[in-house]
PDB file of C-alpha atoms and ligand atoms in Angstrom:
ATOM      1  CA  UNK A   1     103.329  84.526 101.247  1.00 36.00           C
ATOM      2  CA  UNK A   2     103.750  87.838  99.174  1.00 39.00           C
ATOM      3  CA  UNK A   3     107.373  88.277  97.543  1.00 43.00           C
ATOM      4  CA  UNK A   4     106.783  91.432  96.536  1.00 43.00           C
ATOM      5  CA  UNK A   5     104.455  94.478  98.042  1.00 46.00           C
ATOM      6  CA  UNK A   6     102.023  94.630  95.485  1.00 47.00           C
ATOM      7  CA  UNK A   7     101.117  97.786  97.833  1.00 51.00           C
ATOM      8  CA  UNK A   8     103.653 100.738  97.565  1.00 53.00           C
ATOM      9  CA  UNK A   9     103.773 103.732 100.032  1.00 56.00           C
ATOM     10  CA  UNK A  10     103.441 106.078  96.664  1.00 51.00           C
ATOM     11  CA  UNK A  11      99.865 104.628  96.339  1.00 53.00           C
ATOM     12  CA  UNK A  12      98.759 105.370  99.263  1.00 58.00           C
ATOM     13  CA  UNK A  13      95.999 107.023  97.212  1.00 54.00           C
ATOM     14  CA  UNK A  14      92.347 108.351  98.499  1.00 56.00           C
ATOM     15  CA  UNK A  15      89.019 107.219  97.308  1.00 57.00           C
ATOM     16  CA  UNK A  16      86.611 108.639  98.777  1.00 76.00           C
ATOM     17  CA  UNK A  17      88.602 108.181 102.468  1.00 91.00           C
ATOM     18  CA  UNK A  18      91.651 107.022 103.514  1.00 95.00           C
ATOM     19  CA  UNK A  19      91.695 103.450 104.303  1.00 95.00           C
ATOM     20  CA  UNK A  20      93.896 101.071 106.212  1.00 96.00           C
ATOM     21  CA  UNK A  21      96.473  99.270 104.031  1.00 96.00           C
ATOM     22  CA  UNK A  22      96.368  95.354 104.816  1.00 95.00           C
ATOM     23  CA  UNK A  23      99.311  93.623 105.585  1.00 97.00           C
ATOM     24  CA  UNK A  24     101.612  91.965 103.070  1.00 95.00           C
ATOM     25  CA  UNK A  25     101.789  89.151 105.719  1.00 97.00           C
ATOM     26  CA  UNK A  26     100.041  87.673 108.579  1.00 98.00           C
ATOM     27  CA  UNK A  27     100.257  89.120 111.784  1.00 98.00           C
ATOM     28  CA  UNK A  28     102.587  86.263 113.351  1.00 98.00           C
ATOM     29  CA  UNK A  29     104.781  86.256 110.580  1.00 98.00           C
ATOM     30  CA  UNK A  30     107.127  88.536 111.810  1.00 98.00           C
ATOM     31  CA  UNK A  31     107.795  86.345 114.831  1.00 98.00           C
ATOM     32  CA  UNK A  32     109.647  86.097 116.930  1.00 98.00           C
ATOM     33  CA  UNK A  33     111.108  89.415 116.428  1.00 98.00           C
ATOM     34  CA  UNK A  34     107.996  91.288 116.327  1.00 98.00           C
ATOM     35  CA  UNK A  35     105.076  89.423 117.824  1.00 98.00           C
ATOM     36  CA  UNK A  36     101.665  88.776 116.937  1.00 98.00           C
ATOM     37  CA  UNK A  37      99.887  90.306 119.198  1.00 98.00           C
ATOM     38  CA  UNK A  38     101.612  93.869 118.648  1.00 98.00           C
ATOM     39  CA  UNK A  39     101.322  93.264 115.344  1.00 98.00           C
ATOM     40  CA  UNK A  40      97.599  92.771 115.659  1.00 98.00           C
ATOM     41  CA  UNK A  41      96.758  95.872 118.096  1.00 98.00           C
ATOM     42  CA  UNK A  42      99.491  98.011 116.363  1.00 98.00           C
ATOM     43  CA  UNK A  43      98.194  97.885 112.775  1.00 98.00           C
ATOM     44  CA  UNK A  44      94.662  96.940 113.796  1.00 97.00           C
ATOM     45  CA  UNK A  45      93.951  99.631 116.347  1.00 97.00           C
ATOM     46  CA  UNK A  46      96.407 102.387 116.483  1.00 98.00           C
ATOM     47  CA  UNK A  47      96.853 102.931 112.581  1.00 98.00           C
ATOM     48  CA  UNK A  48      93.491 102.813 112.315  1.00 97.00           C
ATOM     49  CA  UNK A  49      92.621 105.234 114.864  1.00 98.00           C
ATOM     50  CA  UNK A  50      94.962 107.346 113.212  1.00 98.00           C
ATOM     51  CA  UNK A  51      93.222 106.860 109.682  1.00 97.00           C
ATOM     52  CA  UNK A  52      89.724 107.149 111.257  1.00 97.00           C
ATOM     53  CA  UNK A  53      90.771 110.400 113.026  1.00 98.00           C
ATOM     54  CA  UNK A  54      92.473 111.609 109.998  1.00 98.00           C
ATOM     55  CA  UNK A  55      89.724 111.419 107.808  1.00 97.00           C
ATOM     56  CA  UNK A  56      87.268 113.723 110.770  1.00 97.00           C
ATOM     57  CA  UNK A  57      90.279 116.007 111.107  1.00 97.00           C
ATOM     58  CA  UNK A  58      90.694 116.896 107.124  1.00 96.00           C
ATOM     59  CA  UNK A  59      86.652 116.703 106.537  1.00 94.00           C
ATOM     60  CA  UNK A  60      85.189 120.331 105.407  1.00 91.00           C
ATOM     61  CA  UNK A  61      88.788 121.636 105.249  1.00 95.00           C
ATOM     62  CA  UNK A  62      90.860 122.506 102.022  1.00 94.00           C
ATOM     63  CA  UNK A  63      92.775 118.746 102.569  1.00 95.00           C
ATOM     64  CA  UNK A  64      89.312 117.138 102.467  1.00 93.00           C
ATOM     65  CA  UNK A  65      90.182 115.363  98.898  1.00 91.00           C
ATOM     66  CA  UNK A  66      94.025 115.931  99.507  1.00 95.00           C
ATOM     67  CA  UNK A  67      96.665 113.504  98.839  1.00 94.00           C
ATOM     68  CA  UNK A  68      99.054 112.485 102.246  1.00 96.00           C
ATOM     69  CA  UNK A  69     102.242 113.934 100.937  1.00 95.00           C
ATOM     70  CA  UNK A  70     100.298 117.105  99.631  1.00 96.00           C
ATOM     71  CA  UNK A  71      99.102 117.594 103.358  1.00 97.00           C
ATOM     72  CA  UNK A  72     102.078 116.396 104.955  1.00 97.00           C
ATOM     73  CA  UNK A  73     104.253 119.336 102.880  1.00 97.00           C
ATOM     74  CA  UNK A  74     101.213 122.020 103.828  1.00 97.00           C
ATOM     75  CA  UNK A  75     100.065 121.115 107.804  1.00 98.00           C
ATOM     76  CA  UNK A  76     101.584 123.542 109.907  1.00 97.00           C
ATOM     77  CA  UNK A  77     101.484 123.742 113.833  1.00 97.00           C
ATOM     78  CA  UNK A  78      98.563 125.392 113.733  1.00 96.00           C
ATOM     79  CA  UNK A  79      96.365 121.818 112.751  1.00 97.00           C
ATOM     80  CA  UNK A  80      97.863 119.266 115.258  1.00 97.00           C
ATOM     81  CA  UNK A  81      94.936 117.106 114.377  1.00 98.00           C
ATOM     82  CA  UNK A  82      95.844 116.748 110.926  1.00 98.00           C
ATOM     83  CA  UNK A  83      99.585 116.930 111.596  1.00 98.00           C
ATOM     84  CA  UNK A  84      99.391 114.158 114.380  1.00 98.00           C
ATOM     85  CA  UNK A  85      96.837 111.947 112.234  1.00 98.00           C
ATOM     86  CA  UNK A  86      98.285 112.266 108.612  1.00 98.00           C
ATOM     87  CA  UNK A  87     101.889 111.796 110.086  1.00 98.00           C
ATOM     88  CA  UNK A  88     100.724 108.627 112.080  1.00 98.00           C
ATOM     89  CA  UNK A  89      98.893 107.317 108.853  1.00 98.00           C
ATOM     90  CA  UNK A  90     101.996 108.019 106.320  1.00 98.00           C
ATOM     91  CA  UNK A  91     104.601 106.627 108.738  1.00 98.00           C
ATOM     92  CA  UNK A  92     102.594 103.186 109.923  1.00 98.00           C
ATOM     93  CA  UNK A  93     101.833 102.937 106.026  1.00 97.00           C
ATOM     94  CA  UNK A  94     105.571 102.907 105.380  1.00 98.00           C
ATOM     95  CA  UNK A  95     106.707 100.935 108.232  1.00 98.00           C
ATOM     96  CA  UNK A  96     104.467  97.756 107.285  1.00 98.00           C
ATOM     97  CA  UNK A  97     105.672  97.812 103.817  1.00 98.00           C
ATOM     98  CA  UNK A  98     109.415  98.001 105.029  1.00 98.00           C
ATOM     99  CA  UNK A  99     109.011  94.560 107.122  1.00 98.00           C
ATOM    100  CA  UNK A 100     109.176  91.215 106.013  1.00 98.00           C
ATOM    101  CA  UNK A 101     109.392  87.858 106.970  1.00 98.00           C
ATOM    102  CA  UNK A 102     112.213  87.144 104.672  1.00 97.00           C
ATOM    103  CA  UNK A 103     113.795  90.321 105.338  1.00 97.00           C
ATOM    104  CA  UNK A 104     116.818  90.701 107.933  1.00 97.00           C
ATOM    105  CA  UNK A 105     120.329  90.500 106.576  1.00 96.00           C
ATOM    106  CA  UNK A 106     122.626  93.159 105.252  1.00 97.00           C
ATOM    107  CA  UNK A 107     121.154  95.056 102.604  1.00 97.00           C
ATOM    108  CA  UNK A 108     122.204  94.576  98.545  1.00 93.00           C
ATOM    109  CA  UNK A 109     122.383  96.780  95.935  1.00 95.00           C
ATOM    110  CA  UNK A 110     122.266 100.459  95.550  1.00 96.00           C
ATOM    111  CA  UNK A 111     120.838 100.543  98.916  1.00 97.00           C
ATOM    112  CA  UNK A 112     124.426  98.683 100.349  1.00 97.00           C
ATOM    113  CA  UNK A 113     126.364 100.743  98.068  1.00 96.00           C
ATOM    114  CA  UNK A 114     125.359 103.894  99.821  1.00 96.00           C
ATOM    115  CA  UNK A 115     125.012 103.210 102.986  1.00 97.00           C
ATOM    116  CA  UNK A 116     128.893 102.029 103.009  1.00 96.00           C
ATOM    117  CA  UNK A 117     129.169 105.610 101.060  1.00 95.00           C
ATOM    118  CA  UNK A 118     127.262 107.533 103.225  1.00 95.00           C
ATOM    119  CA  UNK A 119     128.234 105.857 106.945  1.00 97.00           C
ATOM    120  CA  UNK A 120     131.466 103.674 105.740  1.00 97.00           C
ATOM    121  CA  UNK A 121     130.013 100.504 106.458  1.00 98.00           C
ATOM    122  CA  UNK A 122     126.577  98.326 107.571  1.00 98.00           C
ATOM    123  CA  UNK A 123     127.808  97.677 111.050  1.00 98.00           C
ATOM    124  CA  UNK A 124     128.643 101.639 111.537  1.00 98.00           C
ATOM    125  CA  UNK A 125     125.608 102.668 109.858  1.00 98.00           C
ATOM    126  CA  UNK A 126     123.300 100.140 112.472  1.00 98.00           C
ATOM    127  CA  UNK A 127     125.261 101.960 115.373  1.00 98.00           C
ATOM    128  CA  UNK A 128     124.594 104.977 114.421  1.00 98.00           C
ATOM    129  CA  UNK A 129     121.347 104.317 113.780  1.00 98.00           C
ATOM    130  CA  UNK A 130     120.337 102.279 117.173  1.00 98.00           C
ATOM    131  CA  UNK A 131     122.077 105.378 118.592  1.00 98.00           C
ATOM    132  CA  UNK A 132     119.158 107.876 116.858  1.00 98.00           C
ATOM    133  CA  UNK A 133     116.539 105.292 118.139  1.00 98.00           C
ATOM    134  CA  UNK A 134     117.727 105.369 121.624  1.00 98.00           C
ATOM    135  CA  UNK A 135     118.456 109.542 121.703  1.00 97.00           C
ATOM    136  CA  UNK A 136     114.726 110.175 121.001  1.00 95.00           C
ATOM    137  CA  UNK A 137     113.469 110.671 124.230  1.00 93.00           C
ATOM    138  CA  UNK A 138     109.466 109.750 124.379  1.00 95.00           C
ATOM    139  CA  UNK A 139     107.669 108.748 121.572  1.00 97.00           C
ATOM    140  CA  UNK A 140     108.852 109.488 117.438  1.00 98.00           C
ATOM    141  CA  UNK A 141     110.390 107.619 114.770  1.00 98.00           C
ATOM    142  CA  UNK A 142     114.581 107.103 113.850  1.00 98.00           C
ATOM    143  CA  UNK A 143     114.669 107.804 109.730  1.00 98.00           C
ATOM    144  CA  UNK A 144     117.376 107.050 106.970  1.00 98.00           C
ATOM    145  CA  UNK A 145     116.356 109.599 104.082  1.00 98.00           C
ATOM    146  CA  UNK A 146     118.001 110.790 101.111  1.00 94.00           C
ATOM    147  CA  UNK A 147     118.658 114.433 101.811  1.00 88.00           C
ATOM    148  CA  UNK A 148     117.139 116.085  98.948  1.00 75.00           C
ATOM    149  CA  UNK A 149     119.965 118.490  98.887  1.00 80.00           C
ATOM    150  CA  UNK A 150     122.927 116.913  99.777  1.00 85.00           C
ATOM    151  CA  UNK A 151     122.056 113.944  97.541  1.00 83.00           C
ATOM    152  CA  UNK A 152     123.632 111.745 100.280  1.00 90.00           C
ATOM    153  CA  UNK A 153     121.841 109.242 102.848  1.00 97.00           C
ATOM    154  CA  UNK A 154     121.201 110.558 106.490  1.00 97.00           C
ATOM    155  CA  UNK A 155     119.709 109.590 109.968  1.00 98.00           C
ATOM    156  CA  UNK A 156     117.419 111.485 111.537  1.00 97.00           C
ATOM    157  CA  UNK A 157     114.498 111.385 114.325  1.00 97.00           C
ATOM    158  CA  UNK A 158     111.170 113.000 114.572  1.00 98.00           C
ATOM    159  CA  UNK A 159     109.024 113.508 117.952  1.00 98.00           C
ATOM    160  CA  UNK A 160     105.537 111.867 118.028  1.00 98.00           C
ATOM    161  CA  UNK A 161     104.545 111.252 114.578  1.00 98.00           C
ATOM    162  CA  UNK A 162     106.143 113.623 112.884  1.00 98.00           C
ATOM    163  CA  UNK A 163     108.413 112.749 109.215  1.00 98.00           C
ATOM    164  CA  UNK A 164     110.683 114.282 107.345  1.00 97.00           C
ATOM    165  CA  UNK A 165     108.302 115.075 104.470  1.00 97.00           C
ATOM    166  CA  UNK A 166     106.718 117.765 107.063  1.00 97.00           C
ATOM    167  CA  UNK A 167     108.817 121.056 105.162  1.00 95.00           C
ATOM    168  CA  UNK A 168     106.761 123.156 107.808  1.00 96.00           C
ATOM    169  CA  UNK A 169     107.441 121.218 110.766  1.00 97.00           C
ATOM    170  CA  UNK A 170     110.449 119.218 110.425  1.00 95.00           C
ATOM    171  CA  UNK A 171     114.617 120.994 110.176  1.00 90.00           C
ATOM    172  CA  UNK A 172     115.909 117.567 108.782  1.00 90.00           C
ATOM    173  CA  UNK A 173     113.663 117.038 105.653  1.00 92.00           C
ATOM    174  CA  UNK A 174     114.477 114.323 103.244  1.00 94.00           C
ATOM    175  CA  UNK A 175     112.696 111.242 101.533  1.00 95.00           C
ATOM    176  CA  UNK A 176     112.402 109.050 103.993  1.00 97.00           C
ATOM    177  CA  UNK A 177     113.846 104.999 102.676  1.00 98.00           C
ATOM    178  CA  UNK A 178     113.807 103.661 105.940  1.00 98.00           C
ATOM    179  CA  UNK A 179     111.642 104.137 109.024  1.00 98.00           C
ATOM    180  CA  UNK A 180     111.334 102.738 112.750  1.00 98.00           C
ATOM    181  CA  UNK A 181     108.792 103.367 115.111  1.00 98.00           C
ATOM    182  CA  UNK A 182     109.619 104.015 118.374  1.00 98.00           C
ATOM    183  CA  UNK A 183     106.591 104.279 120.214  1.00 98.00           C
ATOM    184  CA  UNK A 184     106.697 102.016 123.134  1.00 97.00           C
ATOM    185  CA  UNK A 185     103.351 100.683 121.439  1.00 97.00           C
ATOM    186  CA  UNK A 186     105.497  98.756 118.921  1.00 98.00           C
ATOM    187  CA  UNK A 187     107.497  97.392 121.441  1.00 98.00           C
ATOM    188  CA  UNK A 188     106.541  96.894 125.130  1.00 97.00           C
ATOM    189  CA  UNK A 189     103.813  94.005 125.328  1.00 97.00           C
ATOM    190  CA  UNK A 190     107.288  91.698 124.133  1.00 97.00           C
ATOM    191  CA  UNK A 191     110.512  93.988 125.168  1.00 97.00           C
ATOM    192  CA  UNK A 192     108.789  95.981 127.843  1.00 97.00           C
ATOM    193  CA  UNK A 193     111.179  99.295 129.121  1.00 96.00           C
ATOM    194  CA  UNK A 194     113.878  97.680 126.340  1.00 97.00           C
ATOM    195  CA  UNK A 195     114.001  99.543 123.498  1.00 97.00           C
ATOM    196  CA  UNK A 196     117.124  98.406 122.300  1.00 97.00           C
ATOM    197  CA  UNK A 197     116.078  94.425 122.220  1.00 98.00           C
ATOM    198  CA  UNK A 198     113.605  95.678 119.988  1.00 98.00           C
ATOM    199  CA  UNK A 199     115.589  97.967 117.590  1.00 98.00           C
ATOM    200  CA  UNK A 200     118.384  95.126 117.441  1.00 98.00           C
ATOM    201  CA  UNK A 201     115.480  92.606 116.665  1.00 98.00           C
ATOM    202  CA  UNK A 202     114.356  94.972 113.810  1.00 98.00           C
ATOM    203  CA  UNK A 203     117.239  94.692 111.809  1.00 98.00           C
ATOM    204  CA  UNK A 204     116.106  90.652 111.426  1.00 98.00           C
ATOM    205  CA  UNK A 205     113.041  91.822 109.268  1.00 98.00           C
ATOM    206  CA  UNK A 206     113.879  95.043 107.410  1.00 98.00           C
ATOM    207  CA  UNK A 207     112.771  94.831 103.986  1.00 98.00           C
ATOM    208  CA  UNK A 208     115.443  95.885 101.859  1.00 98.00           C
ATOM    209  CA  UNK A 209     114.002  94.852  98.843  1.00 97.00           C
ATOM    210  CA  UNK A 210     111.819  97.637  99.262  1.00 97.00           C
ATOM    211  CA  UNK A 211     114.251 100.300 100.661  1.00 98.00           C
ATOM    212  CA  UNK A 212     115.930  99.482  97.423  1.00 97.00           C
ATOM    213  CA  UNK A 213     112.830 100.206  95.234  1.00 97.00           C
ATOM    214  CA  UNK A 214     112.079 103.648  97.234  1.00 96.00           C
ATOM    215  CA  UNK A 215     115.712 104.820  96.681  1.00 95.00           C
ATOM    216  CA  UNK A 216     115.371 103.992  92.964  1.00 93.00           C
ATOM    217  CA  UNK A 217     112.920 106.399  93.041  1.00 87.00           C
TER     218      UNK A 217
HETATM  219 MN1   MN B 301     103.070 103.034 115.953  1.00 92.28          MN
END
């Protein structure tokens, strides 16, 4: 098993494409929280539909050799191709990397030091949060980002697969350090209608390790 990611959502760089980023861990290693069989279609199919129609959606346009957060701070409403595709490939590229079978537990560090800043404590930070993840109505994703004004930590939600990095699209813009998905795709062949069994079962395998390294940065 890989310790530590030796892939980073920074390098999330193009060659001649964008590519699908393999797992730091096998598909069943997240079980039983999240199971194999999501893991497989979720990362397998649906991120890689996104990446596949990504790539036909930015070919012959000024994006064509673009990096994801240069397109994700330029798409506009006008190109929901791009803006649908590049936001599903950014935000399933940060999610995997923010997993981990070792993961789970309350989180150390600078990371634990401002989240008891920011929301006074873990516990009221995960209500808050599970809160966000419930309120989105449909399909999206619940953030924590460091507001790039305010300097402090914040929760936020997106519709569809929109992020925060989307300074066209989005009101609540920040640097996204944490991310959930909230697609019923991630969750229903194992929790079905209950969204909450899955965002409680979440908190079992986030990788703070690596929240920690993206809010050192
Ligand atoms: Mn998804």
């Amino acid at each position: 098993m890989i310790d530590s990611p030796a892939f980073a959502i920074d390098e999330v760089l193009r060659q001649d494409e964008f590519a699908l980023p393999a797992l730091l861990y096998a598909t069943d290693a997240l079980e039983p929280h999240f199971d194999k069989m999501t893991m497989e279609i979720h990362h397998g199919k649906h991120h890689a539909a996104y990446i596949k129609n990504l790539n036909e959606a930015v070919k012959d346009t000024a994006w064509a050799n673009a990096s994801i957060e240069k397109i994700l701070a330029e798409v506009t409403a006008k190109q929901p191709a791009i803006r649908n595709n590049a936001g599903g490939h950014y935000n399933h590229s940060l999610f995997w990397t923010l997993l981990s079978p070792k993961g789970g537990g309350e989180p150390t560090g600078a990371v634990g030091e401002a989240i008891k800043a920011s929301f006074g404590s873990f516990t009221a930070f995960q209500e808050l949060f599970e809160k966000e993840a419930l309120a989105r109505f449909g399909s999206g994703w619940t953030w924590l980002v460091m507001d790039t004004k305010t300097k402090k930590l914040k929760i936020t939600s997106t519709p569809n697969q929109d992020n925060p990095l989307m300074t066209k699209l989005v009101k609540e813009r920040g640097t996204p350090i944490l991310a959930l998905d909230v697609w019923e795709h991630a969750y229903y062949l194992k929790y079905q209608n209950k969204r909450i069994a899955y965002v409680k079962a979440f908190w079992n395998i986030v990788n703070w390790q690596e929240v920690n390294t993206l809010l050192a940065k």
